[in-house]
mmCIF file of C-alpha atoms in Angstrom:
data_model
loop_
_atom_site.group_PDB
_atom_site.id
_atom_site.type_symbol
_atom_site.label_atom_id
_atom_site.label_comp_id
_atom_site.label_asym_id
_atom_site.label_seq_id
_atom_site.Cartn_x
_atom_site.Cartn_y
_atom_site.Cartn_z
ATOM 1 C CA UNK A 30 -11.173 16.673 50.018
ATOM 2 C CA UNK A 31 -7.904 15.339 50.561
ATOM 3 C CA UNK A 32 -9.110 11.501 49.412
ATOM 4 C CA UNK A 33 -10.689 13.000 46.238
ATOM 5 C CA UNK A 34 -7.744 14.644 45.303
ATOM 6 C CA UNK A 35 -5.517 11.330 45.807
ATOM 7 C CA UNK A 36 -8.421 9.382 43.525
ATOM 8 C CA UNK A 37 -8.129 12.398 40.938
ATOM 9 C CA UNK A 38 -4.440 11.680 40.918
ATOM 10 C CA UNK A 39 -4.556 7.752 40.803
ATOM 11 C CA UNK A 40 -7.163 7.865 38.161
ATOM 12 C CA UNK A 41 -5.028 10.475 35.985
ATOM 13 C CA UNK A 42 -2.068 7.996 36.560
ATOM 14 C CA UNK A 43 -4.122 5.001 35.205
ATOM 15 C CA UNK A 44 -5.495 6.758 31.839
ATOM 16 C CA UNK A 45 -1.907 7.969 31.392
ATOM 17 C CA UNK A 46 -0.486 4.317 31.875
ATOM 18 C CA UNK A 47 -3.291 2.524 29.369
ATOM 19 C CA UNK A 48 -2.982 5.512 26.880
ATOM 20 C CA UNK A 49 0.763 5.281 26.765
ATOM 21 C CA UNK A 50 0.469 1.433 26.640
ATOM 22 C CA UNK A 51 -2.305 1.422 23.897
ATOM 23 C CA UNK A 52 -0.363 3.928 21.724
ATOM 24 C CA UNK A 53 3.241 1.450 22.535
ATOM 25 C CA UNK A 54 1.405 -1.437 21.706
ATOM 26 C CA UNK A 55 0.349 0.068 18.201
ATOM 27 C CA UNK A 56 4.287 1.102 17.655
ATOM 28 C CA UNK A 57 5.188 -2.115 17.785
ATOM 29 C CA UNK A 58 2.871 -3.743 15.451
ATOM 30 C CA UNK A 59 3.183 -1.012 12.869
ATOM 31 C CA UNK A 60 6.220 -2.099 10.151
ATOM 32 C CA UNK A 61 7.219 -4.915 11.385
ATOM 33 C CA UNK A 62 10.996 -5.288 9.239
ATOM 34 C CA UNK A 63 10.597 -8.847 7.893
ATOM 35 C CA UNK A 64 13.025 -11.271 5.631
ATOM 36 C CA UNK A 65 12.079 -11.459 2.251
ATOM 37 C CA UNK A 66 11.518 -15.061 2.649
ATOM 38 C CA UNK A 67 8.893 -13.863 4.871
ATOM 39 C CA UNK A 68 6.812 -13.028 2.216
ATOM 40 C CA UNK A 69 3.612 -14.961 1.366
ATOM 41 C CA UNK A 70 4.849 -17.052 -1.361
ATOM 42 C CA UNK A 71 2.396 -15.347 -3.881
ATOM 43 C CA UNK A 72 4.364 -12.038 -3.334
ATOM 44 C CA UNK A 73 7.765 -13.493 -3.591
ATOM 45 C CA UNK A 74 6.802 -15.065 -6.822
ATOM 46 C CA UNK A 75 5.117 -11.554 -7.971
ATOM 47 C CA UNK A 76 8.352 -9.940 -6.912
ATOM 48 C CA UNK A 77 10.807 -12.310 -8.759
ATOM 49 C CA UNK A 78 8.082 -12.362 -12.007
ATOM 50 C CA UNK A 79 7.906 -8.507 -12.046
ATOM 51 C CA UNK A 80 11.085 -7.324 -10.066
ATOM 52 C CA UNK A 81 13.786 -9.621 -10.787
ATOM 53 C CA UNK A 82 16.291 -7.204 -11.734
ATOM 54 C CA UNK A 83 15.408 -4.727 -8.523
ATOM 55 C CA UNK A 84 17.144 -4.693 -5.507
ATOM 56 C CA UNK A 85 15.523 -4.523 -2.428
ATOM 57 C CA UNK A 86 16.006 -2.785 0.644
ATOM 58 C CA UNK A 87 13.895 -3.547 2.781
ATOM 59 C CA UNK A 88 10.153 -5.745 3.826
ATOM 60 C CA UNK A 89 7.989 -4.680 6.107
ATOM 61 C CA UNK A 90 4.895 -6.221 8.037
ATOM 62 C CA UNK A 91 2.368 -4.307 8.966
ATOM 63 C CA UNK A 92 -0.465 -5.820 10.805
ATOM 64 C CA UNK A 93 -1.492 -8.697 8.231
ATOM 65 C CA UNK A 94 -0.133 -6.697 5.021
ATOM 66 C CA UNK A 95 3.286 -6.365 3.690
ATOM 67 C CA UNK A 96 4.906 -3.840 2.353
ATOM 68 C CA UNK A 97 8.336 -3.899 0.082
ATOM 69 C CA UNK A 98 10.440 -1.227 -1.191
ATOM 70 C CA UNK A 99 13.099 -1.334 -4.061
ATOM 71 C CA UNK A 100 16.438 0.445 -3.844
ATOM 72 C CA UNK A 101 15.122 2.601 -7.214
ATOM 73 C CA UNK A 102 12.304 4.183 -5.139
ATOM 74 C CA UNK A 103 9.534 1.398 -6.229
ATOM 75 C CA UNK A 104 7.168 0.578 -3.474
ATOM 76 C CA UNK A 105 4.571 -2.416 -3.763
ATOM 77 C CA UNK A 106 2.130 -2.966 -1.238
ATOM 78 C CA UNK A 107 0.360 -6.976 -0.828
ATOM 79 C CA UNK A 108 -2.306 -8.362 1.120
ATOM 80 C CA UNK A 109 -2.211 -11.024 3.857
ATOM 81 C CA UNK A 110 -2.257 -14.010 1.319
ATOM 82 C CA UNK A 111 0.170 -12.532 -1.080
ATOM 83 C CA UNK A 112 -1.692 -10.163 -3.549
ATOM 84 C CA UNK A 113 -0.705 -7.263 -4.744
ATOM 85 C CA UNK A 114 -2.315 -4.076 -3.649
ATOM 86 C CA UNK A 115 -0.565 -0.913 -5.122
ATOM 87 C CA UNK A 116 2.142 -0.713 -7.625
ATOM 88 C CA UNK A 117 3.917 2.627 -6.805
ATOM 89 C CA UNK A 118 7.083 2.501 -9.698
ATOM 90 C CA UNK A 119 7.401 6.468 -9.080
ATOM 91 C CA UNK A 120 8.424 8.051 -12.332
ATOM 92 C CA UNK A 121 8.399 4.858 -13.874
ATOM 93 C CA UNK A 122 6.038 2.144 -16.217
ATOM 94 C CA UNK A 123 4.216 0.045 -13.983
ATOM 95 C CA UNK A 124 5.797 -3.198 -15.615
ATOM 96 C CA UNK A 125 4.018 -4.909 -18.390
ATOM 97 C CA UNK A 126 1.561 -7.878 -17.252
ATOM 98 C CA UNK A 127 0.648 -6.033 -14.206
ATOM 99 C CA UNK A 128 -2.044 -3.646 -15.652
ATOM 100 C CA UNK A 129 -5.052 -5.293 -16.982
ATOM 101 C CA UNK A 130 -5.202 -4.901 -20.691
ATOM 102 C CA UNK A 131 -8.364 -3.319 -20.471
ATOM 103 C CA UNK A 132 -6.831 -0.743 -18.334
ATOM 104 C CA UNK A 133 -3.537 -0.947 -20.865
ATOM 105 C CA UNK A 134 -5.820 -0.302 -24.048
ATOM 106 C CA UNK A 135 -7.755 2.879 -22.245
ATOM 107 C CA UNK A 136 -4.634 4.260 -21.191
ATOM 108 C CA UNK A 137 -3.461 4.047 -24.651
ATOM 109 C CA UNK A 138 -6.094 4.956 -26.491
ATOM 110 C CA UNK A 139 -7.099 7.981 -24.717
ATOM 111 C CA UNK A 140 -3.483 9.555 -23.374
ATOM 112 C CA UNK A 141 -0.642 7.831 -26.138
ATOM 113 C CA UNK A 142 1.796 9.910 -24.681
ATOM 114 C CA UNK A 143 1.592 8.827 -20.840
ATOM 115 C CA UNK A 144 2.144 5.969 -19.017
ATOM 116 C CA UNK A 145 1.271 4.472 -15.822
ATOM 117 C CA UNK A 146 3.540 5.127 -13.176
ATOM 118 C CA UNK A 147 1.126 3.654 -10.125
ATOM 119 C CA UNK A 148 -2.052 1.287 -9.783
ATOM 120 C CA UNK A 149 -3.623 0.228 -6.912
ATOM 121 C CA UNK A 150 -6.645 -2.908 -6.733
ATOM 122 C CA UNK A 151 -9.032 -2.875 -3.961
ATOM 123 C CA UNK A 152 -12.871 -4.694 -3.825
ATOM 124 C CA UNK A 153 -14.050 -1.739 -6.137
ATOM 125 C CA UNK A 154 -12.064 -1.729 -8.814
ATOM 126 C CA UNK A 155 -8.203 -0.319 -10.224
ATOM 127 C CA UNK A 156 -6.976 3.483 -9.177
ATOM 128 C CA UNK A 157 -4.452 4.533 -11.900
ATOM 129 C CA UNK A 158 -2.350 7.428 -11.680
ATOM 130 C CA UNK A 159 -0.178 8.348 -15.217
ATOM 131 C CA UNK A 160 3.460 10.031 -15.151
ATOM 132 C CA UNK A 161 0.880 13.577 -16.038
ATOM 133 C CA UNK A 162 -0.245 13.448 -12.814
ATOM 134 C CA UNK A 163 -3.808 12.568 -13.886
ATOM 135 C CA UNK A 164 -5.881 9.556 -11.738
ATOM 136 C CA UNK A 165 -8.474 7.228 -13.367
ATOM 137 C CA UNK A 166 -10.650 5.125 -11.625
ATOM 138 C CA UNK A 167 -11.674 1.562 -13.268
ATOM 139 C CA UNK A 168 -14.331 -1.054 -12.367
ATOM 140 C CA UNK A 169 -13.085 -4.512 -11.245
ATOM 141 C CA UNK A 170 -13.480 -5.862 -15.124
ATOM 142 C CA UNK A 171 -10.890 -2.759 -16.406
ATOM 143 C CA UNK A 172 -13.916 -0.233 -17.286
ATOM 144 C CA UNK A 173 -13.219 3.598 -17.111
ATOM 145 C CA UNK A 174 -15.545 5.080 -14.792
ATOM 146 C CA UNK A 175 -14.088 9.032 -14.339
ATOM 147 C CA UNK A 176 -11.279 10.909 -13.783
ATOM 148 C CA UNK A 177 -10.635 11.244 -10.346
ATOM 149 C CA UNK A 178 -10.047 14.783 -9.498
#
């Protein structure tokens, strides 16, 4: 009785340890703070092209995406090579030349009095949200598909 007790305890001990471990091990990979020089060159150039007169506060690396946030709230999100993933300008216009015009003419055609204040670009297509609160989805070629409730 005595031995099974002690391999009980042992065996406790070592799912403890590699739990604790596994969960450390994903701490320290998660937001990695990074220079901005850091950046894949694609995002620094997207960053000086469309945030020039931002000031940043701080990069972040998080597995093989980056992350950068702008002392006025804006967040942008890019892949491993550099592209962007989501736009996130808050209360703000997504700057001009980032939207698709497809996605530019929709959103002014059917809601004049909004703007885009977030878009994100995945395999699928463009998620926009507008300053209303309202989310679109579009296909990869700037299509509406629906309103994304």
């Amino acid at each position: 009785m005595q031995k099974f007790i002690k391999l009980t305890f042992i065996l406790a001990l070592t799912i403890t340890s590699l739990s604790i471990s596994a969960c450390s091990k994903d701490t320290f990979v998660d937001d990695k703070p990074i220079q901005a020089s850091e950046l894949p060159q694609k995002a620094q150039q997207f960053i000086n092209t469309y945030f020039a007169d931002c000031t940043m506060l701080r990069c972040e690396k998080d597995g093989h995406e980056y992350e950068v946030f702008f002392q006025n709230g804006f967040e942008v999100e890019f892949d491993r090579n550099g592209d962007w993933e989501d736009v996130d300008c808050k209360n703000s216009a997504v700057p001009q030349g980032i939207v698709p015009e497809a996605i530019v003419n929709y959103v002014t055609e059917h809601y004049p009095n909004n703007f885009i204040v977030e878009i994100s670009c995945d395999r699928h297509g463009y998620d926009v949200e507008l300053n209303n609160g309202l989310e679109l989805e579009f296909d990869k070629s700037g299509g509406f598909i629906r309103i994304d409730y």
